[in-house]
Short mmCIF file of C-alpha atoms and ligand atoms in Angstrom, two decimals:
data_model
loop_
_atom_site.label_atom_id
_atom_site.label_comp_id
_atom_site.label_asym_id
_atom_site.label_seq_id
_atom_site.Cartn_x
_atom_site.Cartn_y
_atom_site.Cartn_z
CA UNK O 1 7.54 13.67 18.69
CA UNK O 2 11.45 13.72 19.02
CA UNK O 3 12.64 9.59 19.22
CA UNK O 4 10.18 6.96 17.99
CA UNK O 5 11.67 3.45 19.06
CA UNK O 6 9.53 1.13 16.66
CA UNK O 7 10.35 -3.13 15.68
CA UNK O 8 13.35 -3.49 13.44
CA UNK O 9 12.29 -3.08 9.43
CA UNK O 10 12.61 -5.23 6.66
CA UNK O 11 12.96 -4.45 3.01
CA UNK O 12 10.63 -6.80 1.08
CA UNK O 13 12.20 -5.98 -1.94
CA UNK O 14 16.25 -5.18 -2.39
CA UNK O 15 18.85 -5.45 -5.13
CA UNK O 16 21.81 -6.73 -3.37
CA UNK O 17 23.94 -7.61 -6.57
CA UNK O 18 27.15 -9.39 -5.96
CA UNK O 19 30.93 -9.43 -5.64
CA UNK O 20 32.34 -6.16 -5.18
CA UNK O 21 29.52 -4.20 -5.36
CA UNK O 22 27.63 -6.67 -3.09
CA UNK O 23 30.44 -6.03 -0.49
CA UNK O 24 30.04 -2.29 -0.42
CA UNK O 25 26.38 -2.04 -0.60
CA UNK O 26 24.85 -5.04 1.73
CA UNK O 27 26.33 -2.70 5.27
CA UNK O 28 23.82 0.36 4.32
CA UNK O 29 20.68 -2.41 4.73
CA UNK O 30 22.05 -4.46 7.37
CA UNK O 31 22.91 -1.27 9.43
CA UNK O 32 18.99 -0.80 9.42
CA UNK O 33 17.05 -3.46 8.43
CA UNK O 34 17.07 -7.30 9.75
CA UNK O 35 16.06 -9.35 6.81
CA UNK O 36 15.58 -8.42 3.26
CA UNK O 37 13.55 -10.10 0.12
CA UNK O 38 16.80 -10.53 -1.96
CA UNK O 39 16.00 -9.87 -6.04
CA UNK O 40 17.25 -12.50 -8.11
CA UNK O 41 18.46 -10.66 -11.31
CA UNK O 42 21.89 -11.27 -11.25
CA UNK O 43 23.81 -11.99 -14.89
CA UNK O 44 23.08 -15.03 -14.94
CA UNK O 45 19.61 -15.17 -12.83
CA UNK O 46 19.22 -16.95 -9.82
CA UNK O 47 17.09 -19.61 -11.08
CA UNK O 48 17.47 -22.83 -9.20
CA UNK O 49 17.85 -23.70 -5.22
CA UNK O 50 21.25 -24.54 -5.26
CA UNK O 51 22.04 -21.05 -7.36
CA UNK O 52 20.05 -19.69 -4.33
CA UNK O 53 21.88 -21.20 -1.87
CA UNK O 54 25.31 -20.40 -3.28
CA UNK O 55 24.19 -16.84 -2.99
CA UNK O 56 23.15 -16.70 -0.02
CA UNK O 57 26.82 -17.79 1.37
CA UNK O 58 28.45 -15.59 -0.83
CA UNK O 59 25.67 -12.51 0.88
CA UNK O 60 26.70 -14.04 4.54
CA UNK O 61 30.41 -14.43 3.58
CA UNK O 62 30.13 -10.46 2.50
CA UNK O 63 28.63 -9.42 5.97
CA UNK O 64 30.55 -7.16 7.76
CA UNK O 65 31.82 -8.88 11.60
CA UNK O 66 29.34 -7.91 13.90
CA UNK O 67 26.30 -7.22 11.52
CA UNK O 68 23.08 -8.90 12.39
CA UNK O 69 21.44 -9.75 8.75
CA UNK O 70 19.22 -12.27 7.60
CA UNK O 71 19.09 -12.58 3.42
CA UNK O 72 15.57 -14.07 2.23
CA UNK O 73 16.12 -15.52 -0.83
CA UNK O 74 14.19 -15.42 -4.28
CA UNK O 75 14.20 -17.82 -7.19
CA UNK O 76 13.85 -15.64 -10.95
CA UNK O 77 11.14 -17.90 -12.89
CA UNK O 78 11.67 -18.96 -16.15
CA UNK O 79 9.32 -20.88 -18.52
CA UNK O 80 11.80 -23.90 -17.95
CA UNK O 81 11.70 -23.69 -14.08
CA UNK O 82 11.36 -27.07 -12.61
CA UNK O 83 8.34 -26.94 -10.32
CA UNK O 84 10.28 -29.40 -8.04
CA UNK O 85 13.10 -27.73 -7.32
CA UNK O 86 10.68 -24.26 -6.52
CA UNK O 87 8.82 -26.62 -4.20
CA UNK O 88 12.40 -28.13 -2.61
CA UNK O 89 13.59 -25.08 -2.24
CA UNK O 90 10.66 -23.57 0.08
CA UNK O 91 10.27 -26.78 1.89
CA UNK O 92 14.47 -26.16 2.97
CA UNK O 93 13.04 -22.96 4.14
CA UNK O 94 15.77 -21.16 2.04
CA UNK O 95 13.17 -19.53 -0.51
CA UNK O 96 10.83 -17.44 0.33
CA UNK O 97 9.57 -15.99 -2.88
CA UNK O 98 9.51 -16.63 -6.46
CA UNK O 99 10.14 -13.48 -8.57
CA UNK O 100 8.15 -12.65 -11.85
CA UNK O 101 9.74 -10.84 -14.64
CA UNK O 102 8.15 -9.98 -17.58
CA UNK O 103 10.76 -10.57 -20.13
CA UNK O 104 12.33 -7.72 -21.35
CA UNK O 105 10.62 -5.25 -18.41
CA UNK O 106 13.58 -4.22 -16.97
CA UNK O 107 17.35 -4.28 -15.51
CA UNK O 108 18.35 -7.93 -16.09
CA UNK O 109 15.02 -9.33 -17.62
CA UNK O 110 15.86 -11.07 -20.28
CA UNK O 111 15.20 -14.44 -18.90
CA UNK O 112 11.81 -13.52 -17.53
CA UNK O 113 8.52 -14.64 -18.96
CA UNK O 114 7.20 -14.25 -22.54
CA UNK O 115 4.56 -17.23 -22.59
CA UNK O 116 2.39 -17.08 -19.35
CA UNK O 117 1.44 -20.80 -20.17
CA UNK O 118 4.78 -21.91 -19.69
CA UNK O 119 4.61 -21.30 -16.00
CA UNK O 120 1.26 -22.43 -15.20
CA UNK O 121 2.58 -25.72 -13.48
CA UNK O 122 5.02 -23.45 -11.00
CA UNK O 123 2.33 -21.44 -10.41
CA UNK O 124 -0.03 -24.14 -9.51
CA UNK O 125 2.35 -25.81 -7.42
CA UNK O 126 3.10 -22.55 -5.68
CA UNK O 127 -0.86 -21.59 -4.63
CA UNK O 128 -0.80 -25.36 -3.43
CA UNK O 129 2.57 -24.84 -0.96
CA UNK O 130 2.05 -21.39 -0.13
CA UNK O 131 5.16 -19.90 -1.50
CA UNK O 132 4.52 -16.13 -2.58
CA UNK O 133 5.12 -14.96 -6.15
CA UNK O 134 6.79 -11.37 -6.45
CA UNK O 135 5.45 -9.51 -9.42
CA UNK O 136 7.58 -7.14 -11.45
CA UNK O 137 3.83 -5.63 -12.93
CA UNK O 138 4.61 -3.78 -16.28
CA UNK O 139 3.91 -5.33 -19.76
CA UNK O 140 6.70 -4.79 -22.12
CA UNK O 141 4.68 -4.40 -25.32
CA UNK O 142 6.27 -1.74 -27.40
CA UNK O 143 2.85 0.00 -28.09
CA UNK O 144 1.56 0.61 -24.71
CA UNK O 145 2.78 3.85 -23.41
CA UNK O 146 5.85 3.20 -20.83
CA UNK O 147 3.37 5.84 -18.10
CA UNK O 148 0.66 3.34 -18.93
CA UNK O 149 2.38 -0.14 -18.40
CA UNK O 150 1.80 -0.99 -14.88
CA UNK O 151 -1.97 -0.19 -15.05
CA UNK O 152 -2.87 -2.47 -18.30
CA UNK O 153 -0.43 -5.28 -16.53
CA UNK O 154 -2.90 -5.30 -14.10
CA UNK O 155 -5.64 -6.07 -16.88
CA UNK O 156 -4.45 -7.57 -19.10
CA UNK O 157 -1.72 -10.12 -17.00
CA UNK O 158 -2.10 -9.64 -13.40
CA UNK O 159 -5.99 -10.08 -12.75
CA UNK O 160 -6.51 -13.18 -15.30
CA UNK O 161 -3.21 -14.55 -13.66
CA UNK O 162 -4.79 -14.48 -10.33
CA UNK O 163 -7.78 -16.01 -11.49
CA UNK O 164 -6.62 -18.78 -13.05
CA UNK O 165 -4.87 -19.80 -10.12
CA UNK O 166 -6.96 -19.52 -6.62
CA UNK O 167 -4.87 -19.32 -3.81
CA UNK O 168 -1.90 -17.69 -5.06
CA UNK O 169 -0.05 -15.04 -2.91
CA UNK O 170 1.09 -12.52 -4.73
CA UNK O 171 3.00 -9.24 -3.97
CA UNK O 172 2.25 -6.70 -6.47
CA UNK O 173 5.66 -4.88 -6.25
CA UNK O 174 7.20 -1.65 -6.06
CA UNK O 175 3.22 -0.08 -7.38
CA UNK O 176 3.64 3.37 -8.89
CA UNK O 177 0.18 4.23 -9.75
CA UNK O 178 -3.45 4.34 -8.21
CA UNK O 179 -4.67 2.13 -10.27
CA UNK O 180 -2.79 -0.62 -8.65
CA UNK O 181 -3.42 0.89 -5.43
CA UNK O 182 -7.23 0.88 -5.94
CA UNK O 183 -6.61 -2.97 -7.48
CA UNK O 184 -4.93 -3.85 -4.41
CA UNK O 185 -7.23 -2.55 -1.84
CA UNK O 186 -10.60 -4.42 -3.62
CA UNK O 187 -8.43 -7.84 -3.31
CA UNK O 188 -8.74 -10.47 -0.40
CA UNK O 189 -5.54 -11.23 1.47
CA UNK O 190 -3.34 -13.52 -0.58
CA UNK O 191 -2.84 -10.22 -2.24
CA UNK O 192 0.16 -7.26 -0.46
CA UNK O 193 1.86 -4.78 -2.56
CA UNK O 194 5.41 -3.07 -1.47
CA UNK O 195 5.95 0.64 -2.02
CA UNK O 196 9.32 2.21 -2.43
CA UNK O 197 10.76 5.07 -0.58
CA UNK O 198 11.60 6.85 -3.62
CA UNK O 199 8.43 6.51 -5.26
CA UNK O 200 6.65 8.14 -1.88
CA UNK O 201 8.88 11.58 -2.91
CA UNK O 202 9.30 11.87 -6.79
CA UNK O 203 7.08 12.41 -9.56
CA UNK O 204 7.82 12.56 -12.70
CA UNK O 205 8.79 15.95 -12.99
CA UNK O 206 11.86 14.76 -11.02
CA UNK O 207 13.06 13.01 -13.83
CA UNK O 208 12.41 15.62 -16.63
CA UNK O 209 11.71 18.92 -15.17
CA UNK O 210 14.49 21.86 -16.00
CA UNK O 211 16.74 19.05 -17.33
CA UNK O 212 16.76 14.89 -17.33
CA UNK O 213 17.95 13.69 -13.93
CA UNK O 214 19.12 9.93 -14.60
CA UNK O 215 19.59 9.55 -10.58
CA UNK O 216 15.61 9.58 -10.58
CA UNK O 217 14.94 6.87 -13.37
CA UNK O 218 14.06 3.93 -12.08
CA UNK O 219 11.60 1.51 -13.39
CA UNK O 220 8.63 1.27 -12.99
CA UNK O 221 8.77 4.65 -13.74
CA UNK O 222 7.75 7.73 -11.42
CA UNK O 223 4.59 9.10 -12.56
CA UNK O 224 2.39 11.66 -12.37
CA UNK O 225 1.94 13.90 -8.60
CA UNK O 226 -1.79 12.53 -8.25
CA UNK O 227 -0.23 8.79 -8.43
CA UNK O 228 2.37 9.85 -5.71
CA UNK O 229 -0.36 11.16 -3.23
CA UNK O 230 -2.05 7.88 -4.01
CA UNK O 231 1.17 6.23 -2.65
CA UNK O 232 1.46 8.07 -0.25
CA UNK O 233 -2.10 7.81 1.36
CA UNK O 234 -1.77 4.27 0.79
CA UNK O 235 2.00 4.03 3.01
CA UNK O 236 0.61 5.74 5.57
CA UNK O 237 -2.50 3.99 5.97
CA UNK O 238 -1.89 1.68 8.18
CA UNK O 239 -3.60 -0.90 5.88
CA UNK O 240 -2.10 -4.38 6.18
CA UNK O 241 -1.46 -5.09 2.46
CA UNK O 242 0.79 -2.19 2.06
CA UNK O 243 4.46 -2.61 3.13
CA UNK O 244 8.02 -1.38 2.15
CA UNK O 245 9.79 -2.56 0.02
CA UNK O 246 12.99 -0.40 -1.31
CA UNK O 247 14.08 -1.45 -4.45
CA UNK O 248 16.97 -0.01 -3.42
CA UNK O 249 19.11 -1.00 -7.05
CA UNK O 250 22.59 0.37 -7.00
CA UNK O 251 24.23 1.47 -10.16
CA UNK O 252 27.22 2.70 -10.55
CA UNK O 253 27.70 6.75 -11.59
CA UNK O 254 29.50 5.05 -15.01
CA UNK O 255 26.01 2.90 -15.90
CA UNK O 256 23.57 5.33 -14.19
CA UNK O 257 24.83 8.60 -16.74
CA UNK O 258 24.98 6.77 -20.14
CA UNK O 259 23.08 7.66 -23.38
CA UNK O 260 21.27 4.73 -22.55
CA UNK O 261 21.34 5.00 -18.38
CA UNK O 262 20.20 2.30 -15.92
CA UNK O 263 17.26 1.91 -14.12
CA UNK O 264 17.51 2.18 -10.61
CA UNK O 265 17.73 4.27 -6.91
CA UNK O 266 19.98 3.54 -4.47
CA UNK O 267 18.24 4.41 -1.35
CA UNK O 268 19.37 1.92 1.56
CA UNK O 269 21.53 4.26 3.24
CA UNK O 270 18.78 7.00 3.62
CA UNK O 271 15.73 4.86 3.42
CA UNK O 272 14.72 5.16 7.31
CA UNK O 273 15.25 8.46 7.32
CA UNK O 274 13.33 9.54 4.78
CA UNK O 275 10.47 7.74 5.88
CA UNK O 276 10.56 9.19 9.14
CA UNK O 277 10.23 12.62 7.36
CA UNK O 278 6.84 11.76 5.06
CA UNK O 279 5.30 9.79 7.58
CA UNK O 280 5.20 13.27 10.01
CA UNK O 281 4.52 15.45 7.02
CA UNK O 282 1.27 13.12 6.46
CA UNK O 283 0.76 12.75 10.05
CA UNK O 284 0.93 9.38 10.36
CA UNK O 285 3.84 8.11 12.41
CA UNK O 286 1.92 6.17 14.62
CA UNK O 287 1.81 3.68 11.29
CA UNK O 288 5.68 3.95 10.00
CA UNK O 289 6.01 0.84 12.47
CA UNK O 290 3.37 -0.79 10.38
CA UNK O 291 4.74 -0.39 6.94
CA UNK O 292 7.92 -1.23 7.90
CA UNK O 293 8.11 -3.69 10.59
CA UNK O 294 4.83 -5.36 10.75
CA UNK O 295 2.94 -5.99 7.56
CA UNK O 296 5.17 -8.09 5.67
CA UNK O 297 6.35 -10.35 8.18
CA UNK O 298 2.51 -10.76 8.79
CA UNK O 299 1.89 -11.26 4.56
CA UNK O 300 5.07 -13.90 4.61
CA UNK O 301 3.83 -15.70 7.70
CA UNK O 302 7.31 -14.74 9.87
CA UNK O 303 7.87 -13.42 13.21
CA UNK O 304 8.11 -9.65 13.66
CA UNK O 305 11.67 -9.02 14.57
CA UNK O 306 11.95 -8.76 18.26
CA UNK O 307 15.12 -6.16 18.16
CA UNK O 308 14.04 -2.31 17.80
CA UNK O 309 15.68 0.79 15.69
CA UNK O 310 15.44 4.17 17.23
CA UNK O 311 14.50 7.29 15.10
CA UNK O 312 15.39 10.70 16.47
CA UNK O 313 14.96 13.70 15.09
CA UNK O 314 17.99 14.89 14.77
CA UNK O 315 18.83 16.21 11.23
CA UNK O 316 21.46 13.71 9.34
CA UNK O 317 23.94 13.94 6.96
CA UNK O 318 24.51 11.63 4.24
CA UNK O 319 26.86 10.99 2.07
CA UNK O 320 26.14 11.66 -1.40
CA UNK O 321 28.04 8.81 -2.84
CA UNK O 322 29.31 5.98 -1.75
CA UNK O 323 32.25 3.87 -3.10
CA UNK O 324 32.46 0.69 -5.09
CA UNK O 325 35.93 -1.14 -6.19
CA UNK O 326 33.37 -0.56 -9.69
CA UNK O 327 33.19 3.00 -8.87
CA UNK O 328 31.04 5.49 -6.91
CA UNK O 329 27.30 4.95 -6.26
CA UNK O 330 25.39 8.15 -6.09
CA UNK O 331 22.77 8.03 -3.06
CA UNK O 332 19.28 9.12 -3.83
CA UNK O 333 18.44 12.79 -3.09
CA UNK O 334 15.16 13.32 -1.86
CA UNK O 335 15.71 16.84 -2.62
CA UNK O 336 15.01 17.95 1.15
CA UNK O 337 17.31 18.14 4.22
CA UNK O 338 16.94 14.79 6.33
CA UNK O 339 15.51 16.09 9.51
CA UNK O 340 15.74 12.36 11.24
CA UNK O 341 18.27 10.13 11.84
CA UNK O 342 18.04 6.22 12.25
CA UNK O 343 20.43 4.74 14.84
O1 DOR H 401 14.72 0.57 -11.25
C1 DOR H 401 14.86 -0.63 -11.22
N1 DOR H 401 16.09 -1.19 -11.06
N2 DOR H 401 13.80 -1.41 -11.39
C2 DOR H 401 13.90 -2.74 -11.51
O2 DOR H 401 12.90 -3.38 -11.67
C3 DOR H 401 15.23 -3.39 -11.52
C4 DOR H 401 16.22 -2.58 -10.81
C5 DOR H 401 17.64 -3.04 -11.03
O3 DOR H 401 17.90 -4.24 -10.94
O4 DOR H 401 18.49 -2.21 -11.28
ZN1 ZN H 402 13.60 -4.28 -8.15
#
């Protein structure tokens, strides 16, 4: 196959940011994707429906002329979110999701959850309206091994979570490990879980292997080549719970190649091409239309977008930076020529 012409992605799970860097990232999504799960951990968190909604203007104000691009918008739960406004804000239709952090789990967390009983009534209230919850799913505590985190979140957080409130749709995101894959395939369907592009073509040896590549840290972290595979059988499936989600989280060179680096792969601008690539390798790219068209407007009860994007395989060139009035923003390397380009 040369040109696959499949329904117009989404990315159920990007880091848009704001201001300047908002302005120079949000073209490299909209070029490719109609609507995007936007991630609420901005400094401050969007917490409340009106912060939402002030966002979302300043995302729309920030689109280039032109550019077709709808921003789905997220609330960041807190144990002092007001299960009122959570429930306003869906019934608007301006929220989509309500995002989970652990507190202290990762890039902006701080705010997140410490005391899962604090956040019973949202999460009641949620099950009962049918507004999704987006799980960061790592524990923080400082004794469980950082490679380990993800699969005893499941355990010891996600599972009793789930339990205690029937009904509940939840999207496990950005999984890095079998374990949750396994988890997620013996679930009914109020539960999806997004994959990342990244996470698809690194292992951990990207990361530490012949020298510590900060570009490749993100969070949860990469792990071992027989959770990859895992991922990777799972993408290509074809299973409905799977779906994309990018996690594309821009940092800038300055923050990304500190002593104490951020977390995060910016991957919008070579996301679709990438995937065109390991969908072939694996043989599969009668289903890349599935993962990243279909299954998560299906999970979030929306239409499938009715415009197309073309794939050819043609190789591409991308840039392997690009610039921020905060400074340059190093792409993400999957370490292999791109042999397809996204139009
Ligand atoms: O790698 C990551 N970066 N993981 C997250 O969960 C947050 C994100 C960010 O905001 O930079
Ligand atoms: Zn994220």
């Amino acid at each position: 196959m040369t040109s696959l012409t499949i329904a117009r992605p989404d990315d159920w799970h990007l880091h848009l940011r704001d201001g300047a860097m908002m302005r120079a990232v949000l073209p490299h999504t909209a070029q490719h994707f109609a609507r995007a799960i936007i991630m609420p951990n901005l400094v401050p968190p969007v917490v409340t429906g009106a912060q939402a909604l002030a966002y979302r203007d300043r995302i729309l104000a920030a689109l280039p002329e032109g550019m077709d691009f709808a921003p789905l918008m997220t609330l960041y739960l807190t144990e002092d979110t007001d299960p009122d406004d959570v429930e306003a804000a869906h019934a608007s239709g301006l929220v989509k999701a309500v995002k989970l952090y652990p507190a202290g789990a990762t890039t902006n967390s701080a705010s997140g959850v410490a005391d899962f009983g604090k956040i019973r009534d949202t999460l009641d209230r949620m099950a009962k309206i049918g507004l999704p919850l987006c799980v960061h799913g790592e524990v923080t505590d400082g004794d469980v091994d950082i490679f380990d985190r993800e699969a005893v979140f499941i355990d010891r957080v996600l599972d009793p979570l789930r339990r205690a409130t029937p009904g509940l749709r939840v999207v496990m995101e950005h999984i890095t490990t079998s374990n949750a894959v396994d988890y997620a395939r013996a679930q009914d369907d109020t539960l999806a879980a997004t994959i990342t592009t990244h996470h698809l073509v690194i292992n951990r040896n990207h990361i530490l292997a012949g020298g510590i590549k900060p570009h490749y840290y993100c969070l949860p972290v990469a792990k071992r080549e027989e959770h990859r595979l895992a991922l990777r059988n799972a993408a290509t499936s074809g299973e409905t719970r799977f779906f994309l989600g990018t996690d594309s989280a821009p940092h800038t060179d300055a923050n990304k190649l500190l002593p104490c680096g951020c977390a995060g792969c910016f991957t919008a601008p070579n996301t679709m091409a990438i995937l065109a690539q390991v969908f072939e390798e694996d043989a599969a790219l009668d289903h890349l239309e599935t993962f990243t068209s279909r299954n998560g407007p299906n999970f979030y009860g929306l239409p499938v977008n009715d415009t197309t994007i073309t794939l050819t395989k043609t190789p591409s060139t991308m840039p392997t930076h690009v610039n921020t009035e905060e400074g340059p923003v190093t792409v993400f390397d999957p370490g292999f020529p791109l042999e397809w380009s996204a139009h």
